[in-house]
XYZ file of C-alpha atoms in Angstrom:
701
model
C 39.793 45.986 -150.034
C 41.996 48.476 -150.907
C 44.050 50.636 -148.580
C 42.305 54.036 -147.666
C 44.837 56.092 -149.360
C 43.665 54.008 -152.731
C 40.155 54.086 -151.874
C 39.887 57.617 -150.931
C 41.513 60.334 -153.506
C 41.065 64.005 -153.718
C 41.616 64.540 -157.287
C 39.667 67.877 -158.278
C 37.005 66.259 -160.692
C 34.285 69.020 -160.592
C 34.081 72.967 -160.613
C 32.599 74.108 -157.421
C 30.073 76.818 -157.910
C 29.989 79.648 -155.204
C 26.994 79.852 -153.421
C 25.327 81.749 -150.455
C 27.315 84.826 -150.076
C 24.820 87.537 -150.796
C 25.147 89.316 -147.281
C 28.817 89.163 -147.812
C 28.784 90.587 -151.018
C 26.136 93.405 -149.838
C 28.468 93.816 -146.820
C 31.797 94.560 -148.814
C 30.103 96.640 -151.311
C 28.607 98.732 -148.608
C 32.296 99.411 -146.971
C 33.761 100.005 -150.638
C 31.441 102.404 -151.119
C 32.033 104.327 -147.841
C 35.540 104.737 -149.166
C 34.324 105.859 -152.431
C 31.953 108.626 -150.977
C 34.372 109.656 -148.089
C 37.655 109.790 -150.152
C 38.139 113.449 -149.949
C 37.857 113.458 -146.082
C 40.618 110.659 -146.165
C 43.009 112.854 -148.140
C 42.489 115.815 -145.685
C 45.321 114.884 -142.883
C 43.476 116.776 -139.897
C 42.773 115.020 -136.626
C 38.984 115.954 -136.710
C 38.289 113.549 -139.332
C 34.481 112.248 -139.419
C 35.309 109.585 -141.839
C 37.736 106.489 -140.827
C 39.036 104.200 -143.562
C 37.034 101.025 -143.283
C 38.522 97.750 -144.850
C 36.809 94.554 -145.228
C 38.826 91.930 -143.583
C 38.107 88.067 -143.371
C 40.259 86.566 -140.679
C 39.304 83.304 -141.010
C 40.805 79.480 -141.126
C 42.072 77.390 -144.264
C 38.939 76.249 -146.039
C 36.583 79.236 -145.057
C 36.306 80.112 -148.594
C 38.188 83.412 -148.066
C 40.484 83.003 -151.287
C 37.275 81.935 -153.111
C 35.327 85.031 -151.766
C 37.755 87.745 -152.895
C 38.637 86.331 -156.071
C 35.110 85.984 -157.064
C 33.791 89.077 -155.501
C 33.376 90.994 -158.746
C 31.698 88.091 -160.493
C 29.024 87.990 -157.558
C 28.364 91.667 -158.043
C 27.413 90.636 -161.356
C 25.193 87.995 -160.196
C 23.409 89.413 -157.342
C 23.108 92.997 -158.952
C 19.518 92.420 -159.533
C 18.625 90.644 -156.135
C 20.375 91.146 -152.882
C 22.125 94.199 -154.254
C 18.866 96.008 -155.882
C 18.045 97.781 -152.520
C 21.501 98.805 -152.262
C 21.163 100.223 -155.773
C 18.022 102.401 -155.100
C 20.061 105.472 -154.276
C 21.338 107.426 -157.620
C 24.859 107.903 -156.008
C 25.101 104.394 -154.790
C 23.715 102.999 -158.376
C 26.318 105.088 -160.230
C 29.042 103.292 -157.886
C 27.764 99.636 -158.527
C 27.891 100.659 -162.543
C 31.195 101.451 -162.072
C 31.964 98.355 -159.777
C 30.682 96.254 -162.623
C 33.469 97.293 -164.891
C 36.233 97.133 -161.915
C 39.586 95.060 -162.485
C 40.399 92.984 -159.779
C 44.384 92.646 -158.811
C 44.854 89.519 -156.734
C 48.187 89.707 -154.483
C 49.240 86.437 -152.943
C 51.312 87.660 -149.351
C 52.839 84.358 -149.170
C 55.126 85.713 -151.837
C 55.974 88.545 -149.714
C 59.905 88.811 -149.304
C 62.678 91.193 -148.563
C 62.928 92.980 -152.073
C 66.159 95.011 -153.624
C 66.946 97.957 -153.285
C 65.189 98.752 -149.848
C 65.322 95.126 -148.594
C 64.138 96.587 -145.005
C 61.235 98.418 -146.212
C 57.633 96.549 -145.979
C 56.145 99.395 -147.776
C 58.521 98.827 -150.923
C 57.942 94.806 -150.575
C 54.200 95.367 -150.983
C 54.587 97.638 -153.850
C 56.795 95.630 -155.822
C 54.398 92.403 -154.785
C 51.417 94.317 -156.238
C 53.401 95.358 -159.374
C 54.662 91.824 -159.624
C 51.005 90.312 -159.492
C 49.809 92.818 -162.062
C 52.547 91.316 -164.698
C 51.602 88.027 -163.630
C 48.039 88.460 -164.255
C 48.597 89.550 -167.757
C 50.814 86.858 -168.700
C 54.108 88.849 -168.762
C 57.361 88.391 -166.920
C 57.799 90.878 -164.132
C 60.171 93.523 -164.379
C 63.610 93.819 -162.541
C 63.192 95.247 -158.923
C 65.542 98.005 -159.374
C 63.755 99.188 -162.695
C 60.115 99.140 -160.974
C 61.907 101.105 -157.892
C 63.043 103.841 -160.275
C 59.835 104.300 -161.941
C 57.624 104.100 -158.618
C 59.866 104.207 -155.727
C 57.487 104.571 -152.765
C 55.144 107.101 -154.015
C 51.670 105.417 -154.086
C 50.472 107.412 -156.998
C 53.322 106.283 -159.451
C 52.437 102.826 -158.229
C 48.777 102.826 -158.788
C 49.756 104.495 -162.294
C 52.267 101.953 -162.957
C 49.538 99.277 -162.159
C 46.927 100.689 -164.413
C 49.390 100.790 -167.038
C 50.198 97.156 -166.790
C 46.374 96.011 -166.598
C 45.386 98.529 -169.430
C 42.879 100.271 -167.416
C 41.527 104.000 -167.718
C 42.166 106.370 -164.915
C 38.677 106.478 -163.826
C 37.973 102.611 -164.031
C 37.855 100.947 -160.350
C 41.039 99.104 -159.523
C 40.374 96.213 -156.444
C 43.326 94.807 -154.997
C 42.653 91.602 -152.750
C 45.591 90.973 -150.384
C 45.263 87.370 -149.417
C 46.965 85.326 -146.579
C 47.979 88.559 -144.534
C 48.745 86.304 -141.796
C 52.286 85.692 -143.151
C 52.963 88.985 -141.425
C 53.020 86.986 -138.207
C 56.364 85.737 -139.177
C 57.848 87.518 -141.995
C 57.297 90.773 -140.338
C 60.670 90.111 -138.757
C 62.628 90.772 -142.003
C 61.653 94.406 -142.238
C 62.373 97.794 -140.256
C 58.986 98.224 -138.604
C 57.627 100.892 -136.396
C 58.059 100.426 -132.570
C 55.230 101.356 -130.086
C 55.626 102.864 -126.911
C 55.725 99.632 -125.106
C 58.598 98.584 -127.245
C 56.658 95.835 -129.391
C 56.539 95.828 -133.113
C 53.266 95.292 -134.553
C 53.531 94.294 -138.420
C 49.877 94.584 -139.314
C 49.713 98.354 -138.037
C 52.701 99.165 -140.343
C 50.815 97.004 -143.174
C 47.269 98.843 -142.588
C 49.102 101.963 -142.666
C 50.197 101.436 -146.073
C 47.064 100.349 -147.265
C 45.391 103.588 -145.769
C 48.213 105.647 -147.853
C 46.929 103.737 -151.137
C 43.509 104.272 -150.459
C 43.933 108.052 -150.902
C 44.247 107.387 -154.512
C 41.339 107.801 -156.446
C 39.196 104.697 -157.385
C 41.415 102.136 -155.411
C 39.825 99.801 -153.251
C 41.201 97.078 -150.838
C 39.827 93.622 -149.619
C 41.959 91.813 -147.005
C 41.739 88.075 -146.059
C 43.887 85.540 -144.152
C 44.386 83.601 -141.116
C 45.426 85.980 -138.519
C 44.581 87.196 -134.964
C 41.924 89.298 -136.223
C 40.296 90.742 -133.165
C 43.440 91.723 -131.776
C 44.789 93.250 -135.116
C 41.127 95.090 -135.557
C 41.421 96.582 -132.183
C 45.316 97.941 -132.368
C 44.855 99.157 -135.901
C 41.704 101.155 -135.067
C 43.819 103.082 -131.969
C 46.796 103.372 -134.018
C 46.447 103.282 -137.480
C 43.183 104.982 -137.823
C 42.005 102.172 -139.838
C 38.784 100.257 -139.005
C 38.559 96.666 -139.966
C 34.900 95.497 -140.807
C 34.739 91.498 -140.612
C 33.526 89.388 -143.334
C 31.523 87.043 -141.730
C 31.891 84.032 -144.414
C 29.566 81.667 -142.587
C 29.422 77.718 -143.281
C 26.668 76.916 -145.434
C 23.699 75.996 -144.395
C 21.813 72.732 -145.717
C 19.732 74.713 -148.301
C 23.164 76.545 -149.715
C 24.420 72.840 -149.857
C 21.593 71.743 -152.148
C 22.278 74.464 -154.446
C 25.892 73.767 -154.478
C 25.411 70.403 -155.618
C 22.835 71.322 -158.110
C 24.675 74.005 -159.845
C 28.211 72.672 -159.639
C 29.181 70.707 -162.803
C 31.977 67.842 -163.502
C 35.404 69.467 -165.081
C 35.207 67.197 -168.018
C 31.629 66.419 -168.614
C 30.550 69.889 -168.180
C 26.839 69.219 -168.677
C 26.642 66.595 -166.027
C 25.742 68.061 -162.260
C 27.701 66.833 -159.365
C 24.272 65.557 -157.609
C 23.574 63.491 -160.904
C 26.499 61.344 -160.236
C 26.130 60.935 -156.547
C 22.412 60.601 -156.293
C 19.809 58.389 -157.785
C 15.872 57.751 -157.423
C 16.258 56.142 -153.813
C 19.269 59.087 -152.897
C 17.871 62.922 -153.231
C 19.977 65.572 -153.363
C 18.658 66.540 -150.134
C 19.621 63.665 -148.535
C 23.313 64.147 -149.837
C 23.165 67.681 -148.258
C 22.170 66.586 -144.969
C 24.777 64.012 -145.045
C 27.528 66.289 -145.958
C 26.177 69.052 -143.527
C 26.701 66.372 -140.655
C 30.181 65.811 -141.244
C 31.691 69.008 -142.553
C 29.383 71.628 -140.852
C 29.022 73.450 -144.195
C 32.849 74.631 -144.181
C 33.448 75.355 -147.791
C 36.822 74.007 -148.250
C 35.839 70.433 -146.285
C 32.807 70.375 -148.278
C 34.316 70.702 -151.628
C 37.007 68.076 -150.686
C 34.543 65.799 -149.302
C 32.423 66.028 -152.825
C 35.570 65.561 -154.510
C 36.319 62.241 -152.661
C 32.722 60.946 -152.824
C 32.958 61.523 -156.680
C 36.061 59.534 -157.143
C 34.724 56.842 -155.264
C 31.619 56.701 -156.865
C 33.060 56.960 -160.310
C 35.675 54.222 -159.327
C 32.797 51.480 -158.497
C 30.474 52.440 -161.033
C 27.545 53.383 -159.195
C 25.837 55.988 -157.097
C 25.140 55.718 -153.337
C 22.018 53.866 -152.677
C 20.887 55.418 -149.533
C 21.547 57.911 -147.144
C 23.028 55.369 -144.848
C 24.885 54.206 -147.824
C 26.897 57.674 -148.029
C 27.285 57.931 -144.229
C 29.000 54.682 -143.642
C 31.700 55.905 -146.313
C 31.917 59.046 -144.517
C 32.120 57.615 -141.112
C 35.220 55.486 -142.055
C 38.473 56.443 -140.642
C 40.167 56.377 -143.893
C 37.738 59.006 -145.453
C 38.061 61.335 -142.560
C 41.738 60.987 -142.198
C 42.115 62.174 -145.941
C 39.556 64.654 -145.976
C 40.446 66.505 -142.953
C 44.229 66.230 -143.521
C 45.353 69.614 -144.438
C 42.793 71.108 -142.245
C 43.981 69.732 -138.653
C 47.458 70.859 -138.668
C 46.929 73.473 -136.033
C 45.043 71.116 -133.846
C 47.770 68.427 -133.796
C 50.488 70.917 -133.322
C 48.809 72.994 -130.344
C 51.582 74.770 -127.874
C 51.290 74.149 -124.580
C 49.403 77.269 -123.665
C 46.792 76.708 -126.448
C 46.662 72.861 -125.669
C 45.636 73.583 -122.194
C 42.136 75.218 -123.424
C 41.535 72.507 -126.023
C 38.915 70.824 -123.560
C 37.264 74.176 -123.054
C 36.516 74.750 -126.678
C 35.275 71.230 -127.282
C 32.889 71.894 -124.068
C 31.632 75.119 -125.660
C 30.902 73.511 -128.927
C 29.072 70.369 -127.224
C 27.142 72.513 -124.819
C 26.431 75.131 -127.682
C 27.851 77.966 -125.390
C 27.887 80.931 -127.752
C 30.289 83.876 -127.624
C 30.723 87.883 -128.344
C 33.083 88.962 -130.738
C 34.934 90.719 -127.701
C 34.761 87.875 -125.389
C 38.210 87.163 -123.773
C 39.967 84.014 -123.031
C 42.581 85.454 -120.556
C 44.162 88.912 -120.426
C 46.124 88.499 -123.595
C 43.704 86.628 -126.101
C 40.427 87.092 -127.349
C 38.430 83.719 -127.754
C 37.586 84.996 -131.365
C 41.244 84.719 -132.275
C 42.011 81.611 -130.163
C 39.074 79.676 -132.030
C 41.025 80.234 -135.404
C 44.456 79.507 -133.837
C 43.359 76.361 -132.537
C 41.961 74.952 -135.908
C 38.213 75.572 -134.952
C 35.488 77.531 -136.953
C 33.445 80.389 -135.923
C 29.782 79.658 -136.816
C 27.892 83.368 -136.817
C 24.547 83.793 -134.927
C 24.064 87.439 -135.782
C 26.713 90.185 -136.415
C 28.446 90.062 -132.874
C 27.451 86.561 -131.621
C 29.505 83.353 -132.641
C 29.194 79.392 -131.800
C 32.323 77.102 -131.885
C 31.954 74.818 -135.055
C 34.286 71.474 -134.869
C 33.232 69.617 -137.984
C 32.793 65.613 -137.591
C 35.001 64.749 -140.048
C 38.092 66.102 -137.826
C 36.987 63.518 -135.489
C 39.142 60.117 -136.510
C 39.996 56.982 -134.513
C 40.277 58.533 -130.911
C 41.233 55.008 -129.808
C 44.489 55.207 -130.927
C 44.993 59.089 -130.405
C 47.556 59.133 -127.486
C 47.911 62.856 -127.525
C 44.436 63.159 -126.395
C 43.632 63.144 -122.670
C 40.464 60.687 -121.637
C 38.153 64.149 -121.046
C 39.105 65.516 -124.578
C 38.272 61.672 -126.136
C 35.098 61.470 -124.316
C 34.237 65.164 -125.499
C 35.298 64.394 -129.335
C 33.475 61.517 -129.053
C 30.233 63.037 -127.708
C 30.414 65.807 -130.697
C 30.799 62.801 -133.089
C 27.760 61.403 -131.856
C 25.594 64.754 -131.454
C 23.095 65.342 -134.648
C 23.832 68.116 -136.645
C 20.581 69.404 -135.916
C 21.456 70.261 -132.070
C 24.514 72.571 -133.365
C 22.215 74.494 -136.027
C 19.275 75.064 -133.695
C 21.472 76.127 -130.794
C 20.432 76.644 -127.210
C 22.803 76.802 -124.223
C 22.671 73.279 -122.643
C 25.475 73.919 -120.232
C 23.520 73.079 -117.045
C 22.159 69.652 -118.424
C 25.639 69.126 -120.197
C 27.664 69.609 -116.955
C 25.397 67.067 -115.112
C 25.244 64.695 -117.723
C 29.375 64.751 -117.990
C 29.679 64.181 -114.145
C 27.019 61.250 -114.457
C 29.171 59.825 -117.134
C 32.114 59.775 -114.615
C 29.967 59.032 -111.419
C 28.469 56.042 -112.865
C 31.974 54.664 -114.338
C 34.187 55.592 -111.392
C 35.937 52.989 -109.730
C 36.347 54.717 -106.395
C 33.928 55.340 -103.622
C 31.353 57.715 -104.919
C 28.831 59.980 -102.498
C 26.322 60.093 -105.195
C 26.012 56.664 -105.910
C 25.828 55.818 -102.190
C 23.258 58.214 -101.798
C 21.060 56.559 -104.443
C 21.631 53.394 -103.110
C 20.251 54.457 -99.519
C 17.085 56.138 -101.075
C 16.416 53.461 -103.556
C 16.373 49.650 -102.836
C 16.032 48.870 -106.713
C 19.368 51.100 -107.287
C 21.008 49.368 -104.776
C 20.878 46.224 -106.615
C 22.182 47.779 -109.957
C 25.488 46.753 -111.214
C 28.048 49.968 -110.745
C 30.402 50.777 -112.090
C 29.382 50.663 -115.490
C 31.869 50.361 -118.594
C 33.395 53.575 -119.511
C 33.645 56.385 -119.273
C 32.034 56.933 -122.689
C 30.870 59.666 -124.885
C 27.508 61.433 -124.183
C 24.741 59.782 -126.568
C 21.740 62.061 -128.264
C 18.656 60.379 -128.829
C 15.617 61.192 -130.560
C 13.328 63.682 -128.535
C 9.774 63.097 -127.814
C 7.522 65.803 -128.771
C 4.860 67.306 -126.708
C 1.780 64.780 -126.948
C 1.478 65.369 -130.595
C 0.431 62.422 -133.241
C 3.027 61.537 -135.243
C 2.676 63.239 -138.892
C 4.692 64.280 -141.580
C 5.669 67.273 -139.881
C 6.923 65.318 -137.027
C 8.973 63.283 -139.066
C 10.840 66.256 -140.781
C 11.569 67.679 -137.131
C 12.966 64.025 -136.292
C 10.813 63.578 -133.087
C 8.972 60.938 -131.543
C 5.230 61.413 -130.479
C 4.641 60.507 -126.610
C 2.839 57.196 -127.533
C 6.547 55.802 -128.918
C 8.262 55.925 -125.560
C 8.760 52.063 -126.260
C 10.237 52.318 -129.272
C 12.894 55.076 -127.589
C 13.532 52.810 -124.849
C 14.141 49.623 -126.379
C 15.835 50.614 -129.671
C 17.377 53.901 -128.901
C 18.969 53.313 -125.270
C 21.751 50.832 -124.900
C 23.594 49.526 -121.428
C 26.443 51.922 -120.403
C 25.287 54.886 -121.978
C 23.939 58.265 -121.084
C 21.716 60.033 -123.053
C 20.799 63.841 -123.820
C 17.587 64.492 -125.895
C 18.316 66.712 -128.959
C 15.939 69.064 -128.367
C 15.703 71.169 -125.352
C 12.240 71.512 -125.156
C 11.517 67.844 -125.310
C 8.768 65.435 -123.948
C 11.597 63.562 -122.564
C 13.577 64.276 -119.373
C 17.066 66.242 -120.175
C 19.271 63.052 -119.331
C 18.463 59.316 -119.717
C 20.516 55.978 -118.669
C 19.699 52.698 -118.134
C 21.342 50.364 -115.420
C 20.723 46.797 -114.903
C 21.333 43.973 -112.159
C 24.569 41.833 -112.391
C 22.463 38.885 -113.487
C 20.162 40.806 -115.675
C 17.208 40.180 -113.810
C 16.166 43.689 -113.149
C 16.585 46.697 -115.191
C 16.337 50.396 -114.151
C 15.538 53.055 -116.542
C 16.475 56.387 -115.151
C 15.532 60.051 -116.445
C 17.154 63.043 -114.768
C 15.447 66.467 -115.196
C 17.395 69.558 -114.585
C 15.431 72.352 -113.411
C 17.373 75.466 -113.668
C 15.769 77.904 -111.548
C 17.929 81.339 -111.418
C 15.168 83.696 -109.840
C 13.508 84.212 -106.471
C 10.999 81.388 -106.902
C 11.978 77.681 -106.631
C 11.050 74.358 -108.517
C 7.112 73.900 -106.608
C 5.200 70.727 -106.506
C 3.438 71.576 -109.694
C 6.624 71.740 -111.653
C 7.912 68.366 -110.230
C 4.467 66.663 -110.927
C 4.671 68.147 -114.497
C 8.092 65.920 -115.161
C 6.651 62.844 -113.336
C 3.613 63.048 -115.665
C 5.184 63.446 -118.896
C 7.910 60.567 -118.044
C 7.053 58.570 -115.400
C 3.198 58.163 -116.468
C 3.601 57.211 -120.132
C 6.390 54.714 -119.400
C 4.797 53.040 -117.178
C 1.480 52.603 -119.306
C 3.372 51.926 -122.273
C 6.410 50.079 -121.433
C 6.482 48.826 -118.017
C 2.834 46.980 -118.129
C 4.043 44.979 -120.733
C 6.136 41.445 -119.998
C 9.399 43.091 -121.237
C 12.707 43.323 -119.886
C 12.639 46.964 -118.651
C 11.143 46.354 -115.065
C 11.762 49.743 -113.204
C 11.800 53.462 -113.922
C 13.147 56.411 -111.883
C 12.918 59.949 -112.381
C 15.584 62.286 -110.374
C 14.501 65.942 -109.906
C 17.845 68.025 -110.123
C 16.923 71.488 -108.973
C 19.007 74.659 -108.512
C 16.398 75.687 -105.884
C 13.588 74.408 -104.314
C 10.377 76.139 -103.554
C 9.783 76.304 -99.656
C 6.773 73.965 -99.505
C 9.142 71.379 -101.307
C 12.164 71.949 -98.939
C 9.724 71.806 -96.053
C 8.215 68.473 -97.002
C 11.676 67.082 -97.714
C 12.943 68.115 -94.354
C 16.070 69.805 -96.084
C 17.111 66.239 -97.292
C 17.005 64.110 -100.504
C 13.931 62.013 -100.766
C 12.577 58.854 -102.689
C 8.904 58.253 -103.597
C 8.030 54.743 -104.607
C 5.002 53.330 -106.377
C 1.685 54.036 -104.702
C 2.959 57.305 -102.772
C 1.270 60.551 -103.450
C 2.979 63.867 -103.746
C 1.802 67.479 -104.055
C -1.035 67.417 -101.559
C -2.219 63.740 -102.770
C -2.425 65.340 -106.324
C -0.141 62.713 -108.292
C 0.531 59.232 -107.214
C 3.976 57.624 -108.192
C 2.842 54.806 -111.003
C 3.691 50.986 -110.381
C 7.427 50.205 -110.537
C 8.488 53.755 -110.572
C 10.208 55.870 -108.314
C 10.578 59.757 -108.069
C 13.932 60.840 -106.239
C 13.917 64.664 -105.659
C 17.650 65.874 -104.571
C 17.729 68.466 -101.915
C 19.815 71.503 -102.833
C 22.715 70.078 -100.595
C 22.885 66.615 -102.560
C 22.624 68.569 -105.853
C 26.222 69.669 -105.129
C 27.473 66.171 -105.154
C 26.638 66.730 -109.221
C 27.674 70.236 -109.875
C 29.365 72.156 -106.992
C 27.826 75.253 -105.311
C 30.690 77.668 -107.150
C 29.514 76.243 -110.569
C 25.931 76.867 -109.574
C 26.758 80.580 -108.701
C 28.427 81.165 -111.955
C 25.344 79.571 -113.843
C 22.804 81.746 -111.679
C 24.700 85.104 -112.611
C 24.997 84.038 -116.001
C 21.175 82.846 -116.633
C 19.599 85.592 -114.442
C 20.303 87.972 -117.494
C 19.811 85.732 -120.497
C 18.056 82.272 -121.247
C 21.144 81.736 -123.768
C 24.323 83.213 -121.589
C 27.346 83.454 -123.748
C 31.008 82.608 -122.727
C 31.350 86.138 -121.511
C 28.926 85.730 -118.945
C 29.425 82.282 -117.892
C 33.312 82.863 -117.564
C 36.441 81.287 -118.231
C 36.853 80.027 -114.427
C 33.506 78.618 -114.398
C 34.342 76.158 -117.491
C 37.769 75.474 -115.876
C 36.230 74.424 -112.659
C 33.652 72.372 -114.319
C 36.532 70.776 -116.444
C 38.569 69.845 -112.885
C 35.223 68.776 -111.425
C 35.201 65.762 -114.346
C 38.678 65.037 -113.921
C 38.534 64.988 -109.928
C 36.449 61.724 -110.563
C 38.654 60.275 -112.807
């Protein structure tokens, strides 16, 4: 067996095609047209302008496709002219603009080359001017002229600069010039080399100076800008809007979805044998391009740079061994290898591995947001000095847009390496990372906030594995003789595992297979094939036929086994959980398991359902006598309307005992958040709530 370095190589063997950027192209085109349509107002220096310069801006992390997008934007305009841009061009003035945009010239400016430049070393404006001229010369294959010579021609006059660049590029005066500034984030460190404006607080903000220079250049006819690069995008946006009179409009550059990855694989060709598609090399009759796209989405999250790197590695591997992948499992087994993940993620995880103390302290918070699918708004604050939008980029995560103003934290699985040897991660971080590694990709791309169920499940992971005295375990031991026989603590703590969900009473069909759900008559398969000892499971779908959490215990001699389901009933309004709700949960879990599993001579002998409710109805509370209760086989509940099946138990926790799983302050925070939305964002939940949840996990360690 070769070493991972020999087995997994990243040689560029194919030419990737840009896919799924129609909305981004339309967005940028609209912004450029606004400048074109309002440039006359921009030239008038008054305080009562109706138009404020809008610059398309992509403050994204490495691999998000920002460089590829700005380099290929004009090509994409040509490609989408008859599709996504057709409605834009329905107006005569916009059609005329689009026609001219098709003839535009792109000047790509790499800001990593920015440096103090003679003869005005302290002038950021002059350094940018010369960098643009230098880029123009290099783009036509000419040697750049000396700085002194260019300065004599242009100095820091924008009209002279634009004229100089047009001459170098052999452009007409009425031809559009599109300047793309890439890697603008270098200003974070290189701004110190220049004399910059100091604000009223005595602080220097280099982006304010930079976008002020861009604003001045935009007063020249037929000049446009796109700016991209790793940076604190939201902080910059807010400050430049108030000081520089520039509005930064974010280009979303979403990670690719499954269908776009299919298109990517079908339309990308090998570099040398240009007639051969990527999918023809990697796939065969038994392994379709659709399955390959699913596998790549699972591990790369659709991040373009990661996707391209992973495909290159798979191509090199397949061509070296001389045969394509035989199945999806064959392909996934490669991507699961630590060697593959290490090589694939190496240039992407630098930020995560080198976080400073302040950022490291909230790493587990972002992992919780990714695992529980907690959305966040663009203006949600992490603390008084930092926006969550920016923190996601700074810490090496990705943003997946749900809509124009709402995002989700994306942490690609390929980033998760061998955690057993990752001494820099805490035990909680390892559990969260391990849970994300196990979570099916379906969960992320069909998001529903699972913070209540997630906190309860994570608490159970620690409670079941804790070696110290535990009130909750002792409570269940007092309520249930079967529980008292079980072997505790279990090994662990281990990650949360995700199980196939059970569809609501449907016969299994092709559509069920596509949704990857089990019909209700397949509990036996779930329990005996999916569930293992020492694991806590959460179903993939929020509205499944199964309980919200499942785990299995066994006695020390393995003679008794207890299957446990936990139904988390979050009620944030005045009415609480009534008997009808409890009976519904019991019928959909205890009844089918009793009939289909417990009645057979198999190892599973007992089943328990625990009702964890944030608020119980008065009639339920009255019957319980304000204390938790266990109903055993043959007992009736809800006015004798439901009988507990054989070998089953139903435990209803009173509100006081629910606080053993999730404390009152967290419950109050959840109530405030869920009272206004079924899918509350981070801003409604609050930083303090997640921090308290984290601390509650650590208290059981």
